[in-house]
Coordinates of C-alpha atoms and ligand atoms in Angstrom, one line a residue:
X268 CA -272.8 -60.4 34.2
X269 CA -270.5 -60.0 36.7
X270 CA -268.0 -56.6 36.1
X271 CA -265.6 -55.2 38.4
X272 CA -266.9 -51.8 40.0
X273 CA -265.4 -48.6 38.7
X274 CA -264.3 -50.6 35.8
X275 CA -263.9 -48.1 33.0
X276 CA -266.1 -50.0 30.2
X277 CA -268.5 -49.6 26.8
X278 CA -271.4 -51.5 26.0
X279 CA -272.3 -53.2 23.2
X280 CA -275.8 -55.1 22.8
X281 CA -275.1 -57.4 25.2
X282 CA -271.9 -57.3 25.8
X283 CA -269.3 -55.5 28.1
X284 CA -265.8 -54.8 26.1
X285 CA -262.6 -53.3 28.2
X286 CA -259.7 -51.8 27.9
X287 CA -256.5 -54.1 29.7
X288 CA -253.8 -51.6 28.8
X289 CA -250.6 -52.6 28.8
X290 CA -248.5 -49.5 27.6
X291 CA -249.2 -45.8 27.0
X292 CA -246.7 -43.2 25.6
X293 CA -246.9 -39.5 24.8
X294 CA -243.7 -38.8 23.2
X295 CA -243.9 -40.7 19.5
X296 CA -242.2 -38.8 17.3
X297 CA -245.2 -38.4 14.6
X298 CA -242.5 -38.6 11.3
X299 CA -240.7 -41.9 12.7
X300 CA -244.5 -42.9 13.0
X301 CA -245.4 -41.6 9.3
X302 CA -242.3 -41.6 7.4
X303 CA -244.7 -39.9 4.6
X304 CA -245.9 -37.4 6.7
X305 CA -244.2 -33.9 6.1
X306 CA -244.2 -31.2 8.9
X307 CA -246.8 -28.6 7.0
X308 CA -249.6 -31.6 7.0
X309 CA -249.4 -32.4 10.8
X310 CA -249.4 -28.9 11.3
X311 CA -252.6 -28.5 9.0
X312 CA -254.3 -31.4 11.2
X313 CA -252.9 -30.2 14.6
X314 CA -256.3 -28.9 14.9
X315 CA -258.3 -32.1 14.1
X316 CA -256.1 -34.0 16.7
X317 CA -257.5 -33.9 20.2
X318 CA -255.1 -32.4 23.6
X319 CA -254.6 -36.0 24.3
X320 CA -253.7 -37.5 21.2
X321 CA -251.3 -34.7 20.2
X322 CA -249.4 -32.5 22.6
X323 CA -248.9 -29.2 20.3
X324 CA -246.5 -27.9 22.5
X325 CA -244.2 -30.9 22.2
X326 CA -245.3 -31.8 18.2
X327 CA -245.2 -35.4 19.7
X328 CA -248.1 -38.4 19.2
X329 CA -249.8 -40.3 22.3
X330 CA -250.4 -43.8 21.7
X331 CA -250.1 -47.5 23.7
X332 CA -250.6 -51.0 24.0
X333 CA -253.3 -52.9 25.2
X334 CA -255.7 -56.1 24.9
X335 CA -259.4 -56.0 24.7
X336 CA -261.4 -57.6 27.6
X337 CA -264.8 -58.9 25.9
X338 CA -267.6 -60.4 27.7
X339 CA -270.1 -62.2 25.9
X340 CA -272.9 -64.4 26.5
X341 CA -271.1 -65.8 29.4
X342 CA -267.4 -66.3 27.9
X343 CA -264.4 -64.2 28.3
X344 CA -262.6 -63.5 25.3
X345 CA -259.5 -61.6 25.0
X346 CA -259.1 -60.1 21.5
X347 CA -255.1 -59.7 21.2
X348 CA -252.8 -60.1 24.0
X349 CA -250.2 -56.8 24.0
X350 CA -246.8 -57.5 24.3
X351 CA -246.3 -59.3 27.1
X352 CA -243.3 -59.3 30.2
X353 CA -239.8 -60.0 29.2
X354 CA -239.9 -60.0 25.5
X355 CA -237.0 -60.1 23.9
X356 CA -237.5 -57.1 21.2
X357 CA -234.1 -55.4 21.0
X358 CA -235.1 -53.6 17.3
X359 CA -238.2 -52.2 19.3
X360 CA -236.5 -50.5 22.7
X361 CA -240.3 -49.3 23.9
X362 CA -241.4 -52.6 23.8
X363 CA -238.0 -54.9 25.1
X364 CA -238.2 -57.0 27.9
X365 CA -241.1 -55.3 29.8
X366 CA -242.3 -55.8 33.2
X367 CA -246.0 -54.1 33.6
X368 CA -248.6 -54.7 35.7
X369 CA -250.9 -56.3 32.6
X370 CA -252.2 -59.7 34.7
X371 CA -253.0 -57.5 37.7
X372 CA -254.9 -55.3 35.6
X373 CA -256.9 -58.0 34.0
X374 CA -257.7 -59.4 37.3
X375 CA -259.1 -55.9 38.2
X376 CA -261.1 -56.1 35.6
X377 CA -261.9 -59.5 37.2
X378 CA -261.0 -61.9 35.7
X379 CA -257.9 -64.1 36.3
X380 CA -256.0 -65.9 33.2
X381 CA -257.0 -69.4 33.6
X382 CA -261.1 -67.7 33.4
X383 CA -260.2 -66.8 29.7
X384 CA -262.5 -68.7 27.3
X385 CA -261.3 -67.8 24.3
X386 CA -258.4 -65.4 22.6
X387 CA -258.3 -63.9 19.4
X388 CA -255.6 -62.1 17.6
X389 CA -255.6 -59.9 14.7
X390 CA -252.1 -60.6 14.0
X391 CA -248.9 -62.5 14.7
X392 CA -247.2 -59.3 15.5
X393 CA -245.0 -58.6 18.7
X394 CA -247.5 -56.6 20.4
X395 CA -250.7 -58.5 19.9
X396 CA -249.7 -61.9 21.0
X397 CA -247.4 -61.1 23.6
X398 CA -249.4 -62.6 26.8
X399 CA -250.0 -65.9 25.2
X400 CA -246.9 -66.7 27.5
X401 CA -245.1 -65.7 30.3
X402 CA -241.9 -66.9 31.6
X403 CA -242.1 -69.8 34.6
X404 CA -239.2 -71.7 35.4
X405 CA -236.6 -71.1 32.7
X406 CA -239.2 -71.1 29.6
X407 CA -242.5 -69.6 28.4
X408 CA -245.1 -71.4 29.1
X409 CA -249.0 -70.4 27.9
X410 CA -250.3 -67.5 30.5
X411 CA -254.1 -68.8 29.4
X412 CA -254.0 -72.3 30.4
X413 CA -258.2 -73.1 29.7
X414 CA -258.2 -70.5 26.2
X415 CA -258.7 -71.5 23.1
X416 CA -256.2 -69.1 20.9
X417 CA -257.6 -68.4 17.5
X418 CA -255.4 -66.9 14.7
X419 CA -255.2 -66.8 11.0
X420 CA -253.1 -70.0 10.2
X421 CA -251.1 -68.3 7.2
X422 CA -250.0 -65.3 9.7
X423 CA -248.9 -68.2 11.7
X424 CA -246.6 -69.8 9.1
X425 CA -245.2 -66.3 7.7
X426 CA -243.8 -65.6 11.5
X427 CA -242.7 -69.1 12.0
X428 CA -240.4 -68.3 8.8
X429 CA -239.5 -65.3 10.1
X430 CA -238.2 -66.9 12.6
X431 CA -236.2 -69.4 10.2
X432 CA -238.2 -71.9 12.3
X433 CA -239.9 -73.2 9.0
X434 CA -238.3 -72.5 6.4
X435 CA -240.8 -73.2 3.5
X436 CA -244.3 -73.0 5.1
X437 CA -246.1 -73.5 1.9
X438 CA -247.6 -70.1 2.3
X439 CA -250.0 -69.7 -0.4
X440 CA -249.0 -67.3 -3.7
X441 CA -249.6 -63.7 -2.5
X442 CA -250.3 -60.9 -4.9
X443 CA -249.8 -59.0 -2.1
X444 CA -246.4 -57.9 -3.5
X445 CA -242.6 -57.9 -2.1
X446 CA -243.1 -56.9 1.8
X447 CA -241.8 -53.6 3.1
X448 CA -241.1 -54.4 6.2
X449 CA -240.3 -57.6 8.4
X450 CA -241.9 -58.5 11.6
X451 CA -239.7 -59.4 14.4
X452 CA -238.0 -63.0 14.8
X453 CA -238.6 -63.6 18.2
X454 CA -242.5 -63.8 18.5
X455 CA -243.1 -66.9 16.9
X456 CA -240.6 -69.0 18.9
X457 CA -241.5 -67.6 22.7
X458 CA -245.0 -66.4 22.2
X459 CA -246.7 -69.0 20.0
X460 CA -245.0 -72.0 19.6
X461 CA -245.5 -72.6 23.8
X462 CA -249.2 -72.0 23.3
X463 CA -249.3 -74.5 19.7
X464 CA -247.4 -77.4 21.4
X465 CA -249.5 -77.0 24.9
X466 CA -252.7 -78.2 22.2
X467 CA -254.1 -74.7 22.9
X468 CA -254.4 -73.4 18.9
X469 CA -257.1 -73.1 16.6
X470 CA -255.4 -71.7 13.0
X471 CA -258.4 -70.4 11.1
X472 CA -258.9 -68.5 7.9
X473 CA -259.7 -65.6 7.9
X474 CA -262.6 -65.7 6.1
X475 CA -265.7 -63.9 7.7
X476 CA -266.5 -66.7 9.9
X477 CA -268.1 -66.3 13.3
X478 CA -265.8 -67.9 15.8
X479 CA -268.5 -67.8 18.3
X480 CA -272.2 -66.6 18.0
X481 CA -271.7 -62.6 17.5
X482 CA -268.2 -62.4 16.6
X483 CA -266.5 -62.7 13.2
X484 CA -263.3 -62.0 11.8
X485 CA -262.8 -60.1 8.5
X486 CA -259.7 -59.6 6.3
X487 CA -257.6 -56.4 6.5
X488 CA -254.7 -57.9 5.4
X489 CA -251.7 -55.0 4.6
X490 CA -250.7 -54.0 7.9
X491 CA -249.6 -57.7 7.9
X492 CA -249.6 -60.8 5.7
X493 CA -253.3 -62.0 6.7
X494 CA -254.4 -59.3 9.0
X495 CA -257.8 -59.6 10.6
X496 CA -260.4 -57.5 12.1
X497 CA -263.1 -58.9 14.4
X498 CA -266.5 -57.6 14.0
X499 CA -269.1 -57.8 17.3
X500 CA -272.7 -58.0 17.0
X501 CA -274.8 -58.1 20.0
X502 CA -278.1 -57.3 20.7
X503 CA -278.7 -55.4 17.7
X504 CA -275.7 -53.2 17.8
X505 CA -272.2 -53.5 16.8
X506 CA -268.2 -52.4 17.1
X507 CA -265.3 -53.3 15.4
X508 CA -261.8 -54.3 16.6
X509 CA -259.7 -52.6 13.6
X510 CA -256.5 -53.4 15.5
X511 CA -253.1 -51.9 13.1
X512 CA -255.8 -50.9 10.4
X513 CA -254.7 -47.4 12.1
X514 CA -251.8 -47.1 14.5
X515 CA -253.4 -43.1 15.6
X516 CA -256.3 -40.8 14.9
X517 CA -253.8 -39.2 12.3
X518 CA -254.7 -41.9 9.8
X519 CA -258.2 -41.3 10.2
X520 CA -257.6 -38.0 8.6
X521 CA -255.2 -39.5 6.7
X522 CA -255.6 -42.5 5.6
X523 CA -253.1 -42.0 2.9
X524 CA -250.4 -42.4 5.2
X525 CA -248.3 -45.5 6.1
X526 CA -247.1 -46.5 9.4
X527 CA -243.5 -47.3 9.4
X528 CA -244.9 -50.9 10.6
X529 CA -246.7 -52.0 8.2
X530 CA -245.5 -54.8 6.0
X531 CA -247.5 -54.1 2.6
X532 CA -248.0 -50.9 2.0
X533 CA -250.3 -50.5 -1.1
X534 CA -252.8 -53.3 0.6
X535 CA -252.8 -51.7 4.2
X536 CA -254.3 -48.1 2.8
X537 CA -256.3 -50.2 0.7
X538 CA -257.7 -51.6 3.9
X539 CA -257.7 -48.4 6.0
X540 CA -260.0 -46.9 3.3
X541 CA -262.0 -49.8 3.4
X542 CA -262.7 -50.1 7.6
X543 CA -263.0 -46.3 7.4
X544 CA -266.2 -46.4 4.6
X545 CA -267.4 -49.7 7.0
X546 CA -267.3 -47.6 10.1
X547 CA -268.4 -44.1 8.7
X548 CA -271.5 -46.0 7.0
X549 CA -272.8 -48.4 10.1
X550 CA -271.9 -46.2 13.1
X551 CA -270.2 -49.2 14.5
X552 CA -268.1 -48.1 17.7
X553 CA -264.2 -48.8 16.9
X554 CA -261.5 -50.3 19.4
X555 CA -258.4 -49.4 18.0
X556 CA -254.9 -51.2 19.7
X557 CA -252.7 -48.0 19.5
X558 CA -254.6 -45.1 20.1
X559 CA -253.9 -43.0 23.2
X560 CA -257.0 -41.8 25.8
X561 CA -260.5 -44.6 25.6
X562 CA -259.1 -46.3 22.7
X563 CA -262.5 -46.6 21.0
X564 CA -264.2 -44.0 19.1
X565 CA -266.6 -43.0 15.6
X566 CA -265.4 -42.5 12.8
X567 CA -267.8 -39.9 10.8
X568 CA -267.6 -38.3 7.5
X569 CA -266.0 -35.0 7.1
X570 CA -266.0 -33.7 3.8
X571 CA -264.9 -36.0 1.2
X572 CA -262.6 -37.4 4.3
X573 CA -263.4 -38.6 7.7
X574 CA -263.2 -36.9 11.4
X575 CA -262.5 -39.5 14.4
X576 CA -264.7 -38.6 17.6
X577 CA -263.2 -40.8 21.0
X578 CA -265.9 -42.2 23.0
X579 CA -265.7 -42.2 26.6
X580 CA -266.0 -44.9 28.5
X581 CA -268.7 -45.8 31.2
X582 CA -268.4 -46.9 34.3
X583 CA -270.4 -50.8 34.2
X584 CA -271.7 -52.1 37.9
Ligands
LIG1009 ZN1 -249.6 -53.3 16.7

């Protein structure tokens, strides 16, 4: 297995998972995060919060963007994509019309975009489909020409209504209740329709299936309509990627509280407090898509609650 030296990595089984960050922030202003969240609480937690989640001095959350760089038996999967360059996400300031260094980042990591086997999101929201396409001669175009994209089919028609681009999807009866929030318009039209009409999707259900040998995605559905997690096994150990399960160690803590993302409420705590019991009980390692310093991290149980431990990386040769 071939990894970049000095690449800041974890191991699991067989496997090499890193972080391609896209974004970090230090200045999110915890009750915009949590509308829910009153100001005697995060002072009651300040202490469970680590220096470089929380900055005590400012009151103010770390967090960021980022894909997931998994090797495994021999393919290269990405699981989510970030936001991608030159987005156009005027509700979501942070995240409009970017320009980072993501692509040279992932090819420090070693790996250029047509060597992508395989991407999977979690989610058709702005920030996890993003680099699906990048803009190349007045239009997107798909940024992983040789990947199969895998993504739950239903999230797929709920943003392509969104985006008043299909009207009546046929979405299946939810009893997930009204939605609380609305994702943005935008993502369907320039960050998955190039990648659909270039032959390069694979709508699934999310279901519990293994897309390949050792990795399986699991409803979490709350945070969004059909919201997945992927589950890794390799080699006898395994890690979750709980993606907007939890937007910050906070909710870990917390889990009672909602991000001001999250489309249905009720279902995404019911979800949280689900991945949280699933983590806390198997010891399985957890990438999170949002949470500031390694991104990954234990969950254990504190109490009749849970305590969030960030694991640091290795460096893999
Ligand atoms: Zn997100």
């Amino acid at each position: 297995m071939t990894v970049s030296v000095g690449m800041a990595s974890f191991r699991v089984g067989d496997a090499v998972v890193t972080r391609i960050e896209e974004l970090r922030w230090d200045n999110a202003d915890p009750h915009r995060l949590y509308p829910d969240l009153d100001a005697a609480a995060l002072r009651d937690h300040a202490r469970d919060l680590t220096p470089g989640s929380f900055n005590a001095t400012t009151g103010r959350l770390a967090q960021g963007t980022c894909s997931w760089l998994l090797r495994l038996d021999g393919r290269v999967v990405l699981i989510d994509t970030a936001t991608g360059n030159g987005k156009h996400l005027p509700d979501a300031p942070a995240l409009n019309e970017l320009d980072t260094p993501y692509l040279a980042r992932l090819a420090a990591a070693g790996v250029t975009p047509e060597q992508v086997d395989l991407v999977v999101m979690t989610h058709v929201h702005a920030d996890h489909v993003g680099w699906n396409t990048r803009w190349r001669d007045g239009r997107w175009v798909p940024t992983f020409t040789n990947a199969r994209h895998v993504y739950s089919g239903m999230e797929a028609r709920y943003s392509a209504k969104a985006a008043g681009i299909d009207p009546a999807p046929g979405l299946p009866p939810g009893d997930l209740g009204p939605a609380d929030h609305m994702a943005a318009a935008s993502v369907y039209g320039e960050s998955m329709a190039p990648m659909i009409a270039a032959g390069l999707g694979d709508p699934i259900e999310i279901d519990g299936r293994e897309i390949v040998p050792g990795l399986s995605v699991h409803s979490t559905r709350g945070h969004s309509i059909d919201h997945a997690s992927v589950r890794l096994q390799s080699g006898g150990q395994e890690a979750w990627f709980a993606a907007d399960v939890m937007h910050h160690p906070l909710q870990v803590y917390r889990p009672d509280l909602r991000s001001v993302y999250c489309e249905f409420i009720g279902p995404a705590r019911e979800a949280r407090e689900r991945m949280l019991e699933e983590l806390a009980g198997s010891g399985a390692l957890c990438f999170t898509s949002h949470f500031g310093e390694s991104g990954a991290g234990h969950v254990v149980r504190r109490g009749t609650g849970y305590a969030w431990r960030f694991a640091a990386p290795e460096t893999v040769r």
